[in-house]
Short mmCIF file of C-alpha atoms and ligand atoms in Angstrom, two decimals:
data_model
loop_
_atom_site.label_atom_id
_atom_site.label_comp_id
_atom_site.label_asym_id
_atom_site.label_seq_id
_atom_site.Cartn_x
_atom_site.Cartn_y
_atom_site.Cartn_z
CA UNK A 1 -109.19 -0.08 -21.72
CA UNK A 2 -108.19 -1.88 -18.10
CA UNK A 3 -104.68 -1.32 -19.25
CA UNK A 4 -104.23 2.43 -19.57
CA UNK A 5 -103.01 5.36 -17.80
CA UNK A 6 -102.78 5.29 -14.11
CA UNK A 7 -103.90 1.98 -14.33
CA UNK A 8 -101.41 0.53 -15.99
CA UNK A 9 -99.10 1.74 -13.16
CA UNK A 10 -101.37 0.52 -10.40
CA UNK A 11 -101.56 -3.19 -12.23
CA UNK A 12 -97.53 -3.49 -12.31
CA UNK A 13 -96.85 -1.81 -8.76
CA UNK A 14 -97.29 -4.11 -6.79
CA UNK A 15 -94.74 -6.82 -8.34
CA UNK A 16 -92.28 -3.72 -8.45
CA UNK A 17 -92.33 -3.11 -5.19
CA UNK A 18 -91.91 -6.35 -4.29
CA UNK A 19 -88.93 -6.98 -6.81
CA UNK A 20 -87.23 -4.40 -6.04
CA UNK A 21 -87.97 -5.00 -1.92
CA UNK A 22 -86.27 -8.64 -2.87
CA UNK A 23 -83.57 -7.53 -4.30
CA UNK A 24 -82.65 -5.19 -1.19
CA UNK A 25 -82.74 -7.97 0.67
CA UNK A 26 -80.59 -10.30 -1.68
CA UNK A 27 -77.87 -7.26 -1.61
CA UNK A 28 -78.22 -6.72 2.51
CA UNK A 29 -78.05 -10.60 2.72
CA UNK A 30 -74.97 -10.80 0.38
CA UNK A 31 -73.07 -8.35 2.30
CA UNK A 32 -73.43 -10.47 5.39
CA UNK A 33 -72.71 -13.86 3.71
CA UNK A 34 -69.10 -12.09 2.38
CA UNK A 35 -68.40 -11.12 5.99
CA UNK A 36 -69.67 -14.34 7.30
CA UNK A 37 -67.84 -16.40 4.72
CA UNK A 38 -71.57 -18.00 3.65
CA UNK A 39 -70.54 -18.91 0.44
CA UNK A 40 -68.65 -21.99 -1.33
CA UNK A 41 -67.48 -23.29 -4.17
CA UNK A 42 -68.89 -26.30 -5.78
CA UNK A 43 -66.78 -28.48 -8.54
CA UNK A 44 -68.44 -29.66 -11.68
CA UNK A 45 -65.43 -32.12 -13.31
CA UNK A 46 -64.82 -31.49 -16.82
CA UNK A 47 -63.84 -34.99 -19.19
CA UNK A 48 -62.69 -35.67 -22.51
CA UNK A 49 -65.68 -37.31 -24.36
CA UNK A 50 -63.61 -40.07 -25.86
CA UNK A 51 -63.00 -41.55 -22.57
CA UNK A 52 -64.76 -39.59 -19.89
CA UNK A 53 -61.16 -39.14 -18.12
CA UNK A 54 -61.33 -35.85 -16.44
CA UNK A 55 -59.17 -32.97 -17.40
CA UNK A 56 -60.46 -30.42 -14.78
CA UNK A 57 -62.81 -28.68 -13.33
CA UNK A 58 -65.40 -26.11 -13.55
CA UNK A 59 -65.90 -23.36 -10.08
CA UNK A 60 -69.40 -22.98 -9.61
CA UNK A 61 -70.55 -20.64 -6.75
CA UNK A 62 -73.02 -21.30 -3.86
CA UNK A 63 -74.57 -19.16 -1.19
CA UNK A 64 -75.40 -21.36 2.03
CA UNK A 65 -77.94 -19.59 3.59
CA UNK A 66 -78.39 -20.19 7.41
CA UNK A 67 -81.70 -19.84 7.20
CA UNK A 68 -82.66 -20.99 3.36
CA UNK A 69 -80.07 -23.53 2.82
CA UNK A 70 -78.28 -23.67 -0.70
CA UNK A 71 -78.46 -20.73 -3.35
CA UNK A 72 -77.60 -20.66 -6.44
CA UNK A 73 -75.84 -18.30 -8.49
CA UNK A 74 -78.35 -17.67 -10.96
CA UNK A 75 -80.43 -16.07 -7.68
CA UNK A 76 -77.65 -13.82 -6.81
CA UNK A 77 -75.13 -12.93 -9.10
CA UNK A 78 -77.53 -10.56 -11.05
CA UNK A 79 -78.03 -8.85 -7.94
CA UNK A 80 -74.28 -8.67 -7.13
CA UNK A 81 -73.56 -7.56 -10.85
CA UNK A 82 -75.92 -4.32 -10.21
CA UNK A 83 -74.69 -3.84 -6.88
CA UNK A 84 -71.06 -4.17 -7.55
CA UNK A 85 -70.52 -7.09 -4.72
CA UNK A 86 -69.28 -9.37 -7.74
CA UNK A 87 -66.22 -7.93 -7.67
CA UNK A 88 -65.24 -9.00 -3.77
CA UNK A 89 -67.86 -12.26 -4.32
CA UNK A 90 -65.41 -13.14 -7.79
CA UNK A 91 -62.59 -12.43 -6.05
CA UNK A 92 -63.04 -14.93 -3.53
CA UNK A 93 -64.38 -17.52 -5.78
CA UNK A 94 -60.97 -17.10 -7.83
CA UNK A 95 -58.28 -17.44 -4.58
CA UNK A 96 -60.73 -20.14 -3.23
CA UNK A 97 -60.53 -22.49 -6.62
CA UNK A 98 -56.67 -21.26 -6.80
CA UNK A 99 -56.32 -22.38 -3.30
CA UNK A 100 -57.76 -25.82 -3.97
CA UNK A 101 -56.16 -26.01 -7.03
CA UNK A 102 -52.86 -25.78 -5.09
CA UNK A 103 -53.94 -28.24 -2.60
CA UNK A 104 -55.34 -30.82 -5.33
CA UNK A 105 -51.38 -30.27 -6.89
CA UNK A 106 -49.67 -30.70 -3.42
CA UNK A 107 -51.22 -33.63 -2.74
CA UNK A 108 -50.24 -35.26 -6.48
CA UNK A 109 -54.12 -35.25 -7.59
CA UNK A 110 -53.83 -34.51 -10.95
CA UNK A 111 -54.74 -32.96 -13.80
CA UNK A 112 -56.26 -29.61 -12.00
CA UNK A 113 -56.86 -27.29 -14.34
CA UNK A 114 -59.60 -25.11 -13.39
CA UNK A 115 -61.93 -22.85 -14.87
CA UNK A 116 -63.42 -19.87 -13.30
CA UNK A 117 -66.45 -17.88 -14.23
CA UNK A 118 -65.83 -14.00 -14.66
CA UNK A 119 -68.63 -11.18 -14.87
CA UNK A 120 -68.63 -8.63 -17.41
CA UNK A 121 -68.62 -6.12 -14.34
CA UNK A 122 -65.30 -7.95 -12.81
CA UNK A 123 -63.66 -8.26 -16.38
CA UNK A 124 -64.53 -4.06 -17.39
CA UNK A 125 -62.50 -3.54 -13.47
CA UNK A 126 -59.46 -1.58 -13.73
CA UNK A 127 -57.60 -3.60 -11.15
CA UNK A 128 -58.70 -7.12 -13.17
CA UNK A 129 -55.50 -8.61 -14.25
CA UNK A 130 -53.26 -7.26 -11.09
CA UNK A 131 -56.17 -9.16 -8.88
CA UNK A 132 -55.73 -12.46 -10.89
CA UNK A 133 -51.94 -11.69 -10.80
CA UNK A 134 -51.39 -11.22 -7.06
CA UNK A 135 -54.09 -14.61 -6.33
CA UNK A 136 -51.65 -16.42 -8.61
CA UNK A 137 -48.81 -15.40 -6.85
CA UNK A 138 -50.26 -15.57 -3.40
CA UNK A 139 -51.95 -19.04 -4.19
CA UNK A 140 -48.77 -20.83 -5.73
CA UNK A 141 -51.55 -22.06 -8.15
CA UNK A 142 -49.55 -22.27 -11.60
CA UNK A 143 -51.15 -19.72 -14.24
CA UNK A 144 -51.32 -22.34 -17.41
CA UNK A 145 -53.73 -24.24 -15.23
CA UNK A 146 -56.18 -21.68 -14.88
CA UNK A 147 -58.53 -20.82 -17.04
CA UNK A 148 -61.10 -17.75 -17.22
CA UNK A 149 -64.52 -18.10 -18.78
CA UNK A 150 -65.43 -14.77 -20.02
CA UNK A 151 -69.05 -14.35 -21.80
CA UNK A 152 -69.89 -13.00 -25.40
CA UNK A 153 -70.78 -9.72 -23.91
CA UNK A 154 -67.44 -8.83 -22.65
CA UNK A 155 -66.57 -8.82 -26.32
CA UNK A 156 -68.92 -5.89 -26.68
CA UNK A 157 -65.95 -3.48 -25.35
CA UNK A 158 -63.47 -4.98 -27.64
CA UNK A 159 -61.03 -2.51 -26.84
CA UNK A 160 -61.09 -2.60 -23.53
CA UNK A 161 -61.22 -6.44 -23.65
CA UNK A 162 -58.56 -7.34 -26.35
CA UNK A 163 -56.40 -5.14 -23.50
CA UNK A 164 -57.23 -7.64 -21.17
CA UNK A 165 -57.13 -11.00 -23.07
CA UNK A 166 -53.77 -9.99 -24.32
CA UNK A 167 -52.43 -9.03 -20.55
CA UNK A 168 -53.81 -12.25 -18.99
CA UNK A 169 -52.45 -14.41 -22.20
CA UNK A 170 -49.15 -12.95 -21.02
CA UNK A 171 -49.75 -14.01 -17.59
CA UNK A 172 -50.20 -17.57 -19.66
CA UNK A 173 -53.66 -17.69 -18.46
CA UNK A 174 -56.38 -19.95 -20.88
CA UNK A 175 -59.58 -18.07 -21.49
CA UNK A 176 -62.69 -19.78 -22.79
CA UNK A 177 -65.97 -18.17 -24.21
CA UNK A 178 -69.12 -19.47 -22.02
CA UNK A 179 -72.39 -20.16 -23.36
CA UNK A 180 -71.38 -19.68 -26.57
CA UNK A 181 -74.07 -19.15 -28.88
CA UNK A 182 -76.17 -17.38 -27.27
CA UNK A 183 -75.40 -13.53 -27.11
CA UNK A 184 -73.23 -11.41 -29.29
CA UNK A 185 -70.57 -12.72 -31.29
CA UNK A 186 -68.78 -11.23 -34.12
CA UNK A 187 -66.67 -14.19 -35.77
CA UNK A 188 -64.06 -12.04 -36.80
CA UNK A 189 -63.12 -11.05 -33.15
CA UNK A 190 -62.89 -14.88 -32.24
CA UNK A 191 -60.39 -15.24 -35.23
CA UNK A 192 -58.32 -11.90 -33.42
CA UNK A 193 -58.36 -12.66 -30.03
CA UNK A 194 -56.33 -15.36 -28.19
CA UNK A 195 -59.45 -17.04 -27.50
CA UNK A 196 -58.23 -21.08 -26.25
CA UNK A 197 -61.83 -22.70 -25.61
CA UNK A 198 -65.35 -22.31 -26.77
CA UNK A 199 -68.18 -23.58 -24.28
CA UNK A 200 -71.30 -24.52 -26.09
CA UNK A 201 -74.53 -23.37 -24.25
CA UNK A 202 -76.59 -25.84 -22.53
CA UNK A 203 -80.10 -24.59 -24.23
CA UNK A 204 -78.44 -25.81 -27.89
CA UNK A 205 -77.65 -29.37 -25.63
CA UNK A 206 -80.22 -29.92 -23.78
CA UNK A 207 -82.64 -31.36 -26.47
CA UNK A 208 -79.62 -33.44 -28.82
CA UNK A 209 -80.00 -35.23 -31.02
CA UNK A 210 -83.49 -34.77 -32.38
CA UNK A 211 -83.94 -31.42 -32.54
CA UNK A 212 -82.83 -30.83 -36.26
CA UNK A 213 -82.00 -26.79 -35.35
CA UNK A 214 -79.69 -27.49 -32.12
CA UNK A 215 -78.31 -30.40 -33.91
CA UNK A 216 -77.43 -27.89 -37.07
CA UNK A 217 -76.02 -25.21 -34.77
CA UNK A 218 -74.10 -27.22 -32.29
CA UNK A 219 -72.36 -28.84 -35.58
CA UNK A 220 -71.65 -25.51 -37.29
CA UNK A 221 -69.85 -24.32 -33.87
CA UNK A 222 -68.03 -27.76 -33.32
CA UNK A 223 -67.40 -26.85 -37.32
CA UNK A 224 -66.11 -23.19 -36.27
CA UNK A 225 -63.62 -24.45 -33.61
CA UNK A 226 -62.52 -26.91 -35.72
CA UNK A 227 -61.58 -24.13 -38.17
CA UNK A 228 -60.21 -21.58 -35.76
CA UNK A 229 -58.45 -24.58 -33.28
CA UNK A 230 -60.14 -23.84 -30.74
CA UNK A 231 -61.21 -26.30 -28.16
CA UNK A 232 -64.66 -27.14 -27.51
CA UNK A 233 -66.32 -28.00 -24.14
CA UNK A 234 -70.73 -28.74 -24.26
CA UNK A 235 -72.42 -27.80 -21.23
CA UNK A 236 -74.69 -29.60 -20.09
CA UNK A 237 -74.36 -33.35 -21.17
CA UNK A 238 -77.42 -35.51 -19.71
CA UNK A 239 -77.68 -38.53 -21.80
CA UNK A 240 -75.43 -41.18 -23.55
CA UNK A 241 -77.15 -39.57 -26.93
CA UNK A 242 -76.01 -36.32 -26.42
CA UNK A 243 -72.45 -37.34 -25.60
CA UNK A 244 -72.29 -39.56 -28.11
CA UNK A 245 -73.85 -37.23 -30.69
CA UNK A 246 -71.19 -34.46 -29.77
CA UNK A 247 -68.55 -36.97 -29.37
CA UNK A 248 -69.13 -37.99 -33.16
CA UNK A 249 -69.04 -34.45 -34.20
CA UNK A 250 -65.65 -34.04 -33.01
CA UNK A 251 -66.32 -32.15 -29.82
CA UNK A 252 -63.67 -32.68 -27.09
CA UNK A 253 -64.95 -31.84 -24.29
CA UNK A 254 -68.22 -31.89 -21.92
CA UNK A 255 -69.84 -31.48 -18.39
CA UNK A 256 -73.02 -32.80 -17.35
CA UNK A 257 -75.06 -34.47 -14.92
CA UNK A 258 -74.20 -37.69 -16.91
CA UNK A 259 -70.18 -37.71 -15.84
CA UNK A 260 -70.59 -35.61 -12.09
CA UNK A 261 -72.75 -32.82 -10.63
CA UNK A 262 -70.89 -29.97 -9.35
CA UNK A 263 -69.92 -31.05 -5.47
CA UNK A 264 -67.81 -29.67 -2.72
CA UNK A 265 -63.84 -30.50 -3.20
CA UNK A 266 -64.10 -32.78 0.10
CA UNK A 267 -66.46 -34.83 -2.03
CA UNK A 268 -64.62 -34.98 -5.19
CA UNK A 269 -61.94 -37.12 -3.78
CA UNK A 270 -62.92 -40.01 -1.05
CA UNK A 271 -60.36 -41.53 0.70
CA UNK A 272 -57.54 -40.31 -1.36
CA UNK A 273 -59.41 -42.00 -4.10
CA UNK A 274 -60.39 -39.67 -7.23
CA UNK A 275 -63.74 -40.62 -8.54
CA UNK A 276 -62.37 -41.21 -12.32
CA UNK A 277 -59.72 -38.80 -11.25
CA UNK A 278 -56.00 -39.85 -12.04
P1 C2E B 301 -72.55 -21.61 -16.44
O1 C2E B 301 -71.22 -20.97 -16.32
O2 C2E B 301 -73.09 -21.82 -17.80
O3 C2E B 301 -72.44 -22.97 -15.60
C1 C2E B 301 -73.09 -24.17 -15.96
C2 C2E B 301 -74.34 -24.37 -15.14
O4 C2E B 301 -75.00 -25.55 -15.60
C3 C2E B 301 -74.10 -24.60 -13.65
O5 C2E B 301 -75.22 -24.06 -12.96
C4 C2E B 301 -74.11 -26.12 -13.56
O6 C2E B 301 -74.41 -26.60 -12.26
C5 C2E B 301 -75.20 -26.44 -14.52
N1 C2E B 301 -75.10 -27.79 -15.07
C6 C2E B 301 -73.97 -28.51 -15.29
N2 C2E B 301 -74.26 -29.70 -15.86
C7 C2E B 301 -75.60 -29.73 -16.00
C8 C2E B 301 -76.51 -30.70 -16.53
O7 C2E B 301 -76.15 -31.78 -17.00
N3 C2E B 301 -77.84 -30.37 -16.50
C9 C2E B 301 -78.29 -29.21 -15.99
N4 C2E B 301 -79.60 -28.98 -16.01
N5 C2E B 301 -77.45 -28.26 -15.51
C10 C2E B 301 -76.13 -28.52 -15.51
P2 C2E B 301 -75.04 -23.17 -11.68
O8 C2E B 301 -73.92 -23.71 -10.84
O9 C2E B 301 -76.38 -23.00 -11.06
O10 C2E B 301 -74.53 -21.80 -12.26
C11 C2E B 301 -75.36 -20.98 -13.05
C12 C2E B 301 -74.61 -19.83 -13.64
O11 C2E B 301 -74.17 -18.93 -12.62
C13 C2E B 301 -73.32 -20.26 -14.34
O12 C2E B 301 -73.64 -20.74 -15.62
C14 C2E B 301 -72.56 -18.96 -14.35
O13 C2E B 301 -72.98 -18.13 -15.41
C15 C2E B 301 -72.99 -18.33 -13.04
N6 C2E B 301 -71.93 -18.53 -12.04
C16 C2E B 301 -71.67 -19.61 -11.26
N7 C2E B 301 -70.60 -19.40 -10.47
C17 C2E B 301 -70.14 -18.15 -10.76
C18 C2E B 301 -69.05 -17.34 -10.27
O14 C2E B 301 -68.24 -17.73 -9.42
N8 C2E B 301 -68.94 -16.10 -10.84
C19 C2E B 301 -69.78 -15.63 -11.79
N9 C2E B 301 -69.60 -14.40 -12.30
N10 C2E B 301 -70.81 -16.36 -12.28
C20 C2E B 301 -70.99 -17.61 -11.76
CA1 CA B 302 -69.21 -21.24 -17.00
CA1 CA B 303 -74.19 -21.99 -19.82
CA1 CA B 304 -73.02 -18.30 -17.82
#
């Protein structure tokens, strides 16, 4: 009986309020950090699992608060999807990584093929593939050695999206599925769209190799890619078990804590020397 009626109502106000009163101040605070320049991007290096050289990297944004230090995305980027800030936040993250990218290429570090994240908000823009066009163009950074990570969801406008796919294919642009596995996925559409990459999730990772479900699933998409040559990246690598469990299974790819944490680009490279770059 405590739960009904006005009560009800009064029990969830309170946390609400307060939600929503946080998530006015995430958006005000956002706005700031785009005009202040308060956010970076972080690296996460990408290797082959057969022997951990790397073959990229992964764009992973931070805000640096003045006040609360480092955010991360998972804190703000909901916010900035409602609010529609992704779209200037994304399109910094992209010319930033295409800037480095350039640099990293100038200065003969290679390979440097990078891999951005894109929201479903930024992919559904009109102005999408002219944005990534004129940051390719304005960057130098070469298109083959980008490459977009779009989610499952995206694939929920199919028309819309197999538009865009096809357009930034053109552009010779690589685009990779993220956490794979865990929304919406109609296996049909992977066989029709130029889809390059799959990115297993970290949650079907995270407890390899004894967990007989994860293990089952992460070999039947392995098993998938295999099928549809795709390539195959796990998220999320922590232990020598899990690599060599995915290694085994025919997986090519992988990021964890294991090989590198994500890291400014100054850190990535110390003096001139590449840690386990080429
Ligand atoms: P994601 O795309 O799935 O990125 C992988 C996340 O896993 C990153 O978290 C990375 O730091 C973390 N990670 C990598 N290796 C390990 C590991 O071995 N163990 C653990 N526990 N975690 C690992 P991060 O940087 O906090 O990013 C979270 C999510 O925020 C990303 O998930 C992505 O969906 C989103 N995101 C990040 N940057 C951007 C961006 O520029 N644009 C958009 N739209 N989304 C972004
Ligand atoms: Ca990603
Ligand atoms: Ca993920
Ligand atoms: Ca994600």
């Amino acid at each position: 009986a405590k739960a009904r009626g006005r009560n009800r109502y009064c029990f969830y106000a309170p946390d609400m309020a307060e939600r929503a009163l946080e998530r006015m101040t995430i958006e005000q605070g956002l706005r700031r950090a785009l005009e202040r320049q308060h956010f970076e991007v972080h690296y996460q290096p990408v290797v082959a699992l057969d022997d951990r050289r790397v073959i990229g990297f992964e764009a992973l944004v931070r805000w640096r608060h003045p006040e609360r230090g480092l955010i991360g995305p998972d804190r703000f980027i909901p916010v900035a999807e409602e609010c529609g800030l992704i779209e200037p936040i994304g399109r910094w993250v992209l010319r930033t990584a295409c800037e480095q990218g350039a640099k990293w290429l100038a200065e003969g570090h290679a390979p440097s093929q990078i891999a951005v994240n894109v929201s479903v908000r930024q992919f559904g823009a009109e102005d999408f593939v002219y944005t990534v066009r004129s940051v390719l163009a304005e960057t130098g950074f070469p298109a083959a050695q980008l490459e977009l990570e779009i989610t499952e969801s995206v694939l929920q406008e199919i028309e819309h999206s197999q538009h865009v796919i096809e357009a930034l294919k053109t552009l010779g642009i690589r685009i990779a599925i993220d956490d794979f596995g865990t929304g919406f996925s109609s296996l049909s559409l992977l066989k029709h769209l130029p889809i390059d990459r799959l990115k297993i999730d970290r949650s079907f990772v995270r407890d390899l190799p004894h967990d007989a479900n994860d293990a089952a699933i992460t070999r039947a998409i392995i098993g998938l890619s295999h099928t549809l040559e795709l390539e195959m990246t796990a998220e999320g690598i922590e232990t020598e078990a899990q690599l060599e469990f995915l290694r085994e299974l025919g997986c090519q790819c992988g990021q964890g804590y294991l090989f590198a944490r994500p890291a400014l680009a100054t850190a990535l490279f110390v003096d001139g020397q590449s840690k386990g770059l080429n």
